Amino acid sequence: MAFKALVALIALAAIAGTDAAITKRVACPDGQHTATNAACCPLFAVRDDIQQNLFHNECGEEAHESLRLTFHDAVAFGAGKQGGGADGSIITFSDIETKFHANDGIDDIVEAQKPFIAKHNMTAGDFIQFAGAVGLSNCPGSPQLSFLLGRPPAKVPAADGLVPEPFDSVEMIIDRLADAGQFQDFEVVWLLSAHTVAAADRVDPTVPGTPFDSTPNLFDTQFFLETQLRGTTFPGRGGNHGEVMSALKGEMRLQSDHLMARDSRTNCEWQSFVNDQEKLVETFPTVMIKLSTIGQDTANMIDCTEVIPIPDPLPKNRQSATFPAGHSNKDIEQGCAETPFPTLPTDPGPATSIKAVPLNS
C-alpha cells in the first residue's frame, strides 16, 4: 500500500539523529530490567507507578485525558509564537495555560500528573509524552507509541490561541497544525485518530464523559465510521458551541470532526480509515512521534520506546468495523467521491445507546 511507504519515510525522518546507535543492553539497577540505554532504566519504575496509581491499568478517563494533554502541550508552538512546543509548559505554567479557553477541563489531568512528576524527578515535557504513550497502551487495538527522552524544562508559557478548538473551521485547523509542526492535511486526519479513545467533559457540561464513538475503550476505526453517519440527536441539551448532532444516543460529535469527515481536503483520507485497522495502527505512531517532538532537538534525545508496554489486540468480536445497531449504508453522508464507502455488517439488537466514560476511574 502506498501509505506504508509514506509512513516509513516520515518515521525515519522523525527519529533521524536520535540515539539509535546504541544496541548493547545494560542491566538496570533494579535488577529486573535491561535497557539499550541506562538513561531509560528509571522509566520502568515510573511506568509501573502510573499504570497502577494513575491509570489503574485501564483505558479510562485518565488515559484518555493524558493522550489529550500530549496534543495540547505540543501544538502550542509556531513561527514567531511564544512557547516551546512539547516542553511541558502546560504543567509548568499551569496557572496560565489551563485558563486558556481551548484547555478548558484539562486542569484535572494536569493536577493528577503533577505529583508523579515531582516523585520521579522528570521534566514535565518528558512526563506528559511518556504518560500519554503508557496510558494509550491500556487501550486494546492501539499501537505502541515511540518515546524519546530528553526534553529540557519549559522556560516560558505558551501563547494563547494556538490550540485548535472544535468550532474552528477545517481551514483554520489545517493552517494552525501546518504552522505548529508542518503537518500536512492527511496528517491532521491521522492525529484525529486519538478521538477513537476520547470523551468530552466540557463541550456539554450536563453530560460529562460523553464519548466520541461507541467503543471509547478500544483503539479502533468506529470513530471514522460513526462520524459519517447522519446526525439526528444530541447527547445532552444541544446547541453547544463546537457540537453538532450525532447519530447515536449518548455520543458526542464535535463540529470539527464532522467537517473534517466531509471537507474535500480531508474526506477521502477520513473514509480510508473505515475498517482499516492496519492503517490506523501504522499511521498513529508516525504522526505522534512528530507531535511529541515539536520544538525539540531529537539529536539530543534518547529512544526509550522499549519501556512503553505493547498493547493488547482488539477483542475477537471487534476485529472489524460494524454499523451500530439500527444503522446501515443508507445513513452515511459520504464526502469522498473517489471511492465507494465500505460495505459493512450491522450489529444486531435494538438501536445503539452509549454509556458515558466514568469520571476519575
Short mmCIF file of C-alpha atoms in Angstrom, two decimals:
data_model
loop_
_atom_site.label_atom_id
_atom_site.label_comp_id
_atom_site.label_asym_id
_atom_site.label_seq_id
_atom_site.Cartn_x
_atom_site.Cartn_y
_atom_site.Cartn_z
CA MET A 1 0.00 0.00 0.00
CA ALA A 2 1.26 3.49 -0.86
CA PHE A 3 0.66 4.87 2.61
CA LYS A 4 3.00 2.26 4.12
CA ALA A 5 5.94 3.63 2.16
CA LEU A 6 4.98 7.15 3.19
CA VAL A 7 4.72 6.12 6.84
CA ALA A 8 8.17 4.55 6.71
CA LEU A 9 9.73 7.66 5.19
CA ILE A 10 8.11 10.02 7.69
CA ALA A 11 9.07 7.81 10.61
CA LEU A 12 12.69 7.68 9.54
CA ALA A 13 12.78 11.44 9.17
CA ALA A 14 11.15 11.99 12.54
CA ILE A 15 13.69 9.99 14.50
CA ALA A 16 16.76 10.93 12.48
CA GLY A 17 19.58 11.88 14.77
CA THR A 18 18.23 10.12 17.84
CA ASP A 19 20.45 7.93 19.96
CA ALA A 20 19.52 4.82 18.00
CA ALA A 21 23.05 3.60 17.50
CA ILE A 22 23.27 2.09 20.99
CA THR A 23 22.44 -1.60 20.69
CA LYS A 24 24.23 -3.21 23.63
CA ARG A 25 21.84 -3.75 26.54
CA VAL A 26 22.69 -2.69 30.06
CA ALA A 27 21.39 -4.12 33.32
CA CYS A 28 19.20 -1.67 35.22
CA PRO A 29 19.87 -1.02 38.93
CA ASP A 30 16.52 -2.55 39.89
CA GLY A 31 17.88 -5.99 38.99
CA GLN A 32 14.75 -6.73 36.95
CA HIS A 33 15.09 -4.90 33.66
CA THR A 34 17.63 -4.26 30.94
CA ALA A 35 17.69 -1.37 28.51
CA THR A 36 19.53 -0.24 25.41
CA ASN A 37 20.50 2.92 27.27
CA ALA A 38 20.96 3.28 31.03
CA ALA A 39 19.05 6.57 30.94
CA CYS A 40 15.87 4.59 30.21
CA CYS A 41 16.16 2.43 33.34
CA PRO A 42 14.37 4.80 35.77
CA LEU A 43 11.37 4.87 33.44
CA PHE A 44 10.39 1.30 34.29
CA ALA A 45 9.51 2.39 37.83
CA VAL A 46 7.65 5.44 36.54
CA ARG A 47 5.68 3.24 34.15
CA ASP A 48 4.68 0.78 36.85
CA ASP A 49 3.70 3.56 39.22
CA ILE A 50 1.43 5.40 36.81
CA GLN A 51 -0.08 2.20 35.48
CA GLN A 52 -1.21 1.27 38.97
CA ASN A 53 -1.87 4.64 40.56
CA LEU A 54 -2.86 6.95 37.71
CA PHE A 55 -4.37 4.74 35.02
CA HIS A 56 -5.36 1.77 37.20
CA ASN A 57 -4.33 -0.40 34.23
CA GLU A 58 -7.42 0.79 32.34
CA CYS A 59 -8.25 2.65 29.14
CA GLY A 60 -10.31 5.08 31.19
CA GLU A 61 -10.63 8.81 31.63
CA GLU A 62 -7.08 9.35 32.89
CA ALA A 63 -5.63 7.52 29.88
CA HIS A 64 -7.88 9.48 27.52
CA GLU A 65 -7.04 12.81 29.13
CA SER A 66 -3.32 12.05 29.21
CA LEU A 67 -3.39 11.49 25.46
CA ARG A 68 -5.28 14.76 25.04
CA LEU A 69 -2.66 16.53 27.12
CA THR A 70 0.14 15.44 24.76
CA PHE A 71 -1.58 17.38 21.99
CA HIS A 72 -2.50 20.47 23.97
CA ASP A 73 1.06 20.86 25.26
CA ALA A 74 2.87 20.17 22.00
CA VAL A 75 0.75 22.03 19.47
CA ALA A 76 1.07 25.40 21.24
CA PHE A 77 4.02 26.31 19.04
CA GLY A 78 4.59 28.21 15.81
CA ALA A 79 6.71 30.65 13.89
CA GLY A 80 7.09 33.84 15.88
CA LYS A 81 4.93 32.45 18.70
CA GLN A 82 5.93 32.21 22.36
CA GLY A 83 6.27 28.64 23.58
CA GLY A 84 8.49 25.61 23.26
CA GLY A 85 6.13 23.01 21.81
CA ALA A 86 6.28 19.65 23.60
CA ASP A 87 8.09 21.12 26.59
CA GLY A 88 5.63 20.64 29.44
CA SER A 89 4.75 24.31 29.75
CA ILE A 90 1.08 23.45 30.19
CA ILE A 91 2.04 21.92 33.56
CA THR A 92 4.99 24.17 34.48
CA PHE A 93 2.85 27.25 33.86
CA SER A 94 -0.49 25.63 34.62
CA ASP A 95 -1.74 28.75 36.39
CA ILE A 96 -1.62 30.47 32.99
CA GLU A 97 -2.23 27.84 30.32
CA THR A 98 -5.11 25.95 31.92
CA LYS A 99 -7.07 29.20 31.82
CA PHE A 100 -6.93 29.27 28.01
CA HIS A 101 -10.36 28.52 26.54
CA ALA A 102 -9.05 25.66 24.38
CA ASN A 103 -7.66 24.00 27.52
CA ASP A 104 -10.95 24.02 29.41
CA GLY A 105 -11.17 20.97 31.65
CA ILE A 106 -7.57 19.93 31.18
CA ASP A 107 -6.65 21.14 34.66
CA ASP A 108 -7.87 17.84 36.15
CA ILE A 109 -5.25 15.72 34.40
CA VAL A 110 -2.61 18.41 34.89
CA GLU A 111 -3.12 18.29 38.65
CA ALA A 112 -3.27 14.49 38.62
CA GLN A 113 0.11 14.27 36.88
CA LYS A 114 1.99 16.82 38.99
CA PRO A 115 2.67 14.52 41.98
CA PHE A 116 4.18 11.85 39.71
CA ILE A 117 6.45 14.40 38.05
CA ALA A 118 7.72 15.54 41.44
CA LYS A 119 8.09 11.99 42.74
CA HIS A 120 10.12 10.74 39.80
CA ASN A 121 12.07 13.94 39.09
CA MET A 122 11.15 14.07 35.41
CA THR A 123 10.73 17.18 33.33
CA ALA A 124 7.09 17.98 32.67
CA GLY A 125 7.65 17.74 28.92
CA ASP A 126 9.03 14.21 29.15
CA PHE A 127 6.37 13.07 31.60
CA ILE A 128 3.45 14.33 29.53
CA GLN A 129 4.55 12.44 26.43
CA PHE A 130 5.57 9.36 28.42
CA ALA A 131 2.26 9.22 30.27
CA GLY A 132 0.34 9.66 27.02
CA ALA A 133 2.12 6.69 25.47
CA VAL A 134 1.78 4.49 28.55
CA GLY A 135 -1.89 5.37 29.03
CA LEU A 136 -2.73 4.56 25.42
CA SER A 137 -1.15 1.12 25.82
CA ASN A 138 -4.11 0.20 28.04
CA CYS A 139 -6.48 0.57 25.09
CA PRO A 140 -6.77 -2.69 23.11
CA GLY A 141 -6.04 -2.28 19.43
CA SER A 142 -3.68 0.66 19.92
CA PRO A 143 -0.12 0.76 18.63
CA GLN A 144 2.95 1.02 20.80
CA LEU A 145 3.92 4.68 20.66
CA SER A 146 7.54 5.76 20.50
CA PHE A 147 9.01 7.74 23.36
CA LEU A 148 12.10 9.92 23.19
CA LEU A 149 13.61 11.12 26.48
CA GLY A 150 15.37 14.42 26.97
CA ARG A 151 13.07 17.46 26.85
CA PRO A 152 14.51 20.34 28.87
CA PRO A 153 12.27 22.27 31.28
CA ALA A 154 9.96 24.85 29.78
CA LYS A 155 11.20 28.41 30.13
CA VAL A 156 8.08 30.37 29.24
CA PRO A 157 4.37 29.66 28.95
CA ALA A 158 2.88 29.10 25.52
CA ALA A 159 0.86 31.85 23.93
CA ASP A 160 -2.93 31.68 23.97
CA GLY A 161 -4.88 30.89 20.81
CA LEU A 162 -2.58 28.17 19.46
CA VAL A 163 -4.63 25.06 20.33
CA PRO A 164 -7.40 24.34 17.78
CA GLU A 165 -10.97 24.35 19.07
CA PRO A 166 -13.93 22.19 17.98
CA PHE A 167 -15.72 25.20 16.48
CA ASP A 168 -12.76 26.15 14.25
CA SER A 169 -13.08 25.69 10.50
CA VAL A 170 -11.19 22.95 8.66
CA GLU A 171 -9.02 25.61 7.05
CA MET A 172 -8.15 27.15 10.42
CA ILE A 173 -7.20 23.77 11.90
CA ILE A 174 -5.12 22.72 8.90
CA ASP A 175 -3.29 26.06 8.85
CA ARG A 176 -2.67 26.00 12.61
CA LEU A 177 -1.18 22.49 12.54
CA ALA A 178 0.91 23.29 9.50
CA ASP A 179 2.35 26.22 11.42
CA ALA A 180 2.83 24.25 14.63
CA GLY A 181 4.56 21.18 13.23
CA GLN A 182 4.44 21.27 9.43
CA PHE A 183 1.62 18.73 9.45
CA GLN A 184 0.06 18.05 6.08
CA ASP A 185 -3.68 17.74 5.51
CA PHE A 186 -3.68 13.95 5.72
CA GLU A 187 -1.59 14.02 8.89
CA VAL A 188 -4.25 16.14 10.57
CA VAL A 189 -6.65 13.26 9.98
CA TRP A 190 -4.08 10.84 11.39
CA LEU A 191 -3.82 12.92 14.56
CA LEU A 192 -7.58 12.83 14.99
CA SER A 193 -7.36 9.05 15.35
CA ALA A 194 -6.89 9.93 19.02
CA HIS A 195 -10.61 10.63 19.17
CA THR A 196 -11.35 6.93 18.94
CA VAL A 197 -10.40 6.77 22.64
CA ALA A 198 -11.78 10.10 23.79
CA ALA A 199 -14.71 11.75 25.51
CA ALA A 200 -15.83 15.30 26.21
CA ASP A 201 -16.46 16.72 29.68
CA ARG A 202 -16.95 20.42 28.98
CA VAL A 203 -18.46 20.76 25.49
CA ASP A 204 -21.79 20.00 27.14
CA PRO A 205 -21.23 20.09 30.92
CA THR A 206 -24.62 18.49 31.51
CA VAL A 207 -23.28 15.18 30.12
CA PRO A 208 -19.61 14.84 31.19
CA GLY A 209 -17.68 11.86 29.91
CA THR A 210 -19.61 11.65 26.64
CA PRO A 211 -17.54 9.57 24.17
CA PHE A 212 -16.87 10.36 20.52
CA ASP A 213 -17.70 6.84 19.35
CA SER A 214 -19.41 3.69 20.57
CA THR A 215 -16.15 1.99 21.65
CA PRO A 216 -14.22 4.60 23.68
CA ASN A 217 -12.07 1.97 25.39
CA LEU A 218 -10.90 0.44 22.11
CA PHE A 219 -8.48 1.96 19.62
CA ASP A 220 -10.46 1.01 16.53
CA THR A 221 -11.94 2.59 13.42
CA GLN A 222 -15.52 3.03 14.68
CA PHE A 223 -14.87 6.75 15.18
CA PHE A 224 -14.21 7.25 11.46
CA LEU A 225 -17.35 5.32 10.57
CA GLU A 226 -19.73 6.88 13.07
CA THR A 227 -18.74 10.48 12.32
CA GLN A 228 -20.00 9.90 8.77
CA LEU A 229 -23.47 8.78 9.88
CA ARG A 230 -26.25 11.34 9.51
CA GLY A 231 -26.69 13.21 12.77
CA THR A 232 -30.10 13.04 14.42
CA THR A 233 -29.68 13.80 18.14
CA PHE A 234 -27.65 15.46 20.86
CA PRO A 235 -26.46 13.55 23.95
CA GLY A 236 -27.48 16.38 26.25
CA ARG A 237 -29.09 19.77 25.95
CA GLY A 238 -27.66 20.53 22.50
CA GLY A 239 -26.92 23.92 21.00
CA ASN A 240 -23.37 23.98 22.37
CA HIS A 241 -20.61 25.85 20.58
CA GLY A 242 -18.50 23.32 18.67
CA GLU A 243 -21.05 20.47 18.81
CA VAL A 244 -23.28 19.06 16.07
CA MET A 245 -25.84 16.27 16.14
CA SER A 246 -24.62 12.67 16.37
CA ALA A 247 -26.28 9.55 15.02
CA LEU A 248 -26.18 7.65 18.31
CA LYS A 249 -27.76 8.25 21.69
CA GLY A 250 -25.05 9.09 24.21
CA GLU A 251 -22.41 10.00 21.62
CA MET A 252 -20.79 13.44 21.23
CA ARG A 253 -19.85 14.72 17.78
CA LEU A 254 -17.53 17.69 17.53
CA GLN A 255 -18.22 20.15 14.76
CA SER A 256 -14.59 19.97 13.66
CA ASP A 257 -14.70 16.16 13.29
CA HIS A 258 -17.98 16.41 11.39
CA LEU A 259 -16.49 18.91 8.96
CA MET A 260 -13.20 17.04 8.52
CA ALA A 261 -15.16 13.93 7.51
CA ARG A 262 -16.91 15.92 4.77
CA ASP A 263 -14.38 18.51 3.57
CA SER A 264 -12.83 17.91 0.13
CA ARG A 265 -9.30 18.26 1.54
CA THR A 266 -9.72 15.55 4.13
CA ASN A 267 -12.83 13.44 3.43
CA CYS A 268 -11.16 10.69 1.37
CA GLU A 269 -8.37 10.26 3.91
CA TRP A 270 -11.02 10.15 6.63
CA GLN A 271 -13.03 7.47 4.83
CA SER A 272 -9.87 5.45 4.14
CA PHE A 273 -9.64 4.58 7.84
CA VAL A 274 -13.06 2.93 7.98
CA ASN A 275 -12.42 -0.76 8.70
CA ASP A 276 -8.68 -0.40 8.08
CA GLN A 277 -7.22 -1.18 11.49
CA GLU A 278 -3.81 -1.83 9.96
CA LYS A 279 -3.61 1.70 8.61
CA LEU A 280 -4.83 3.13 11.92
CA VAL A 281 -2.12 1.31 13.85
CA GLU A 282 0.64 2.19 11.39
CA THR A 283 -0.09 5.89 10.95
CA PHE A 284 -0.79 6.98 14.51
CA PRO A 285 2.71 6.31 15.91
CA THR A 286 4.19 8.12 12.92
CA VAL A 287 2.25 11.28 13.49
CA MET A 288 2.60 11.08 17.28
CA ILE A 289 6.39 11.00 17.22
CA LYS A 290 6.23 14.13 15.10
CA LEU A 291 3.81 15.77 17.55
CA SER A 292 5.72 14.71 20.65
CA THR A 293 8.98 16.30 19.47
CA ILE A 294 7.65 19.67 18.28
CA GLY A 295 10.16 22.31 19.32
CA GLN A 296 12.71 19.70 20.45
CA ASP A 297 16.16 18.73 19.17
CA THR A 298 15.87 15.00 18.61
CA ALA A 299 19.66 14.75 18.20
CA ASN A 300 19.89 15.26 21.96
CA MET A 301 17.18 12.76 22.87
CA ILE A 302 17.30 9.07 23.78
CA ASP A 303 14.95 6.45 22.39
CA CYS A 304 13.25 4.72 25.34
CA THR A 305 10.37 3.21 23.40
CA GLU A 306 11.15 -0.21 24.86
CA VAL A 307 9.68 0.94 28.20
CA ILE A 308 6.25 1.55 26.67
CA PRO A 309 4.03 -1.54 27.08
CA ILE A 310 2.87 -3.41 23.99
CA PRO A 311 -0.94 -3.06 23.88
CA ASP A 312 -3.37 -5.96 23.61
CA PRO A 313 -5.02 -6.57 20.24
CA LEU A 314 -8.66 -5.83 19.65
CA PRO A 315 -11.10 -8.43 21.04
CA LYS A 316 -12.06 -11.10 18.53
CA ASN A 317 -15.60 -9.76 18.27
CA ARG A 318 -14.33 -6.24 17.39
CA GLN A 319 -11.76 -7.09 14.73
CA SER A 320 -13.81 -5.34 12.04
CA ALA A 321 -15.85 -2.16 11.96
CA THR A 322 -19.62 -2.55 12.04
CA PHE A 323 -22.59 -0.26 11.70
CA PRO A 324 -24.14 0.33 15.13
CA ALA A 325 -27.46 -1.42 15.58
CA GLY A 326 -30.19 0.38 13.69
CA HIS A 327 -27.86 1.88 11.07
CA SER A 328 -26.55 0.93 7.63
CA ASN A 329 -25.01 2.39 4.48
CA LYS A 330 -28.20 4.36 3.83
CA ASP A 331 -27.37 6.53 6.85
CA ILE A 332 -23.93 7.53 5.57
CA GLU A 333 -23.28 11.12 4.49
CA GLN A 334 -20.40 10.26 2.20
CA GLY A 335 -17.97 13.06 1.46
CA CYS A 336 -15.40 11.18 -0.60
CA ALA A 337 -16.47 10.79 -4.22
CA GLU A 338 -13.34 8.89 -5.28
CA THR A 339 -14.03 5.50 -3.70
CA PRO A 340 -17.19 3.63 -2.66
CA PHE A 341 -17.99 3.52 1.03
CA PRO A 342 -17.11 0.11 2.53
CA THR A 343 -19.87 -2.45 2.84
CA LEU A 344 -20.12 -3.42 6.49
CA PRO A 345 -22.43 -5.58 8.62
CA THR A 346 -24.80 -4.06 11.17
CA ASP A 347 -24.71 -5.02 14.83
CA PRO A 348 -27.84 -6.93 15.89
CA GLY A 349 -30.27 -5.77 18.53
CA PRO A 350 -32.02 -2.52 19.43
CA ALA A 351 -30.65 0.89 18.46
CA THR A 352 -27.22 1.53 19.98
CA SER A 353 -27.04 3.68 23.11
CA ILE A 354 -23.63 4.57 24.57
CA LYS A 355 -22.71 4.94 28.22
CA ALA A 356 -20.57 7.80 29.43
CA VAL A 357 -16.95 7.18 30.32
CA PRO A 358 -16.77 7.02 34.15
CA LEU A 359 -15.04 10.06 35.60
CA ASN A 360 -11.91 9.65 37.71
CA SER A 361 -11.79 5.91 37.13
#
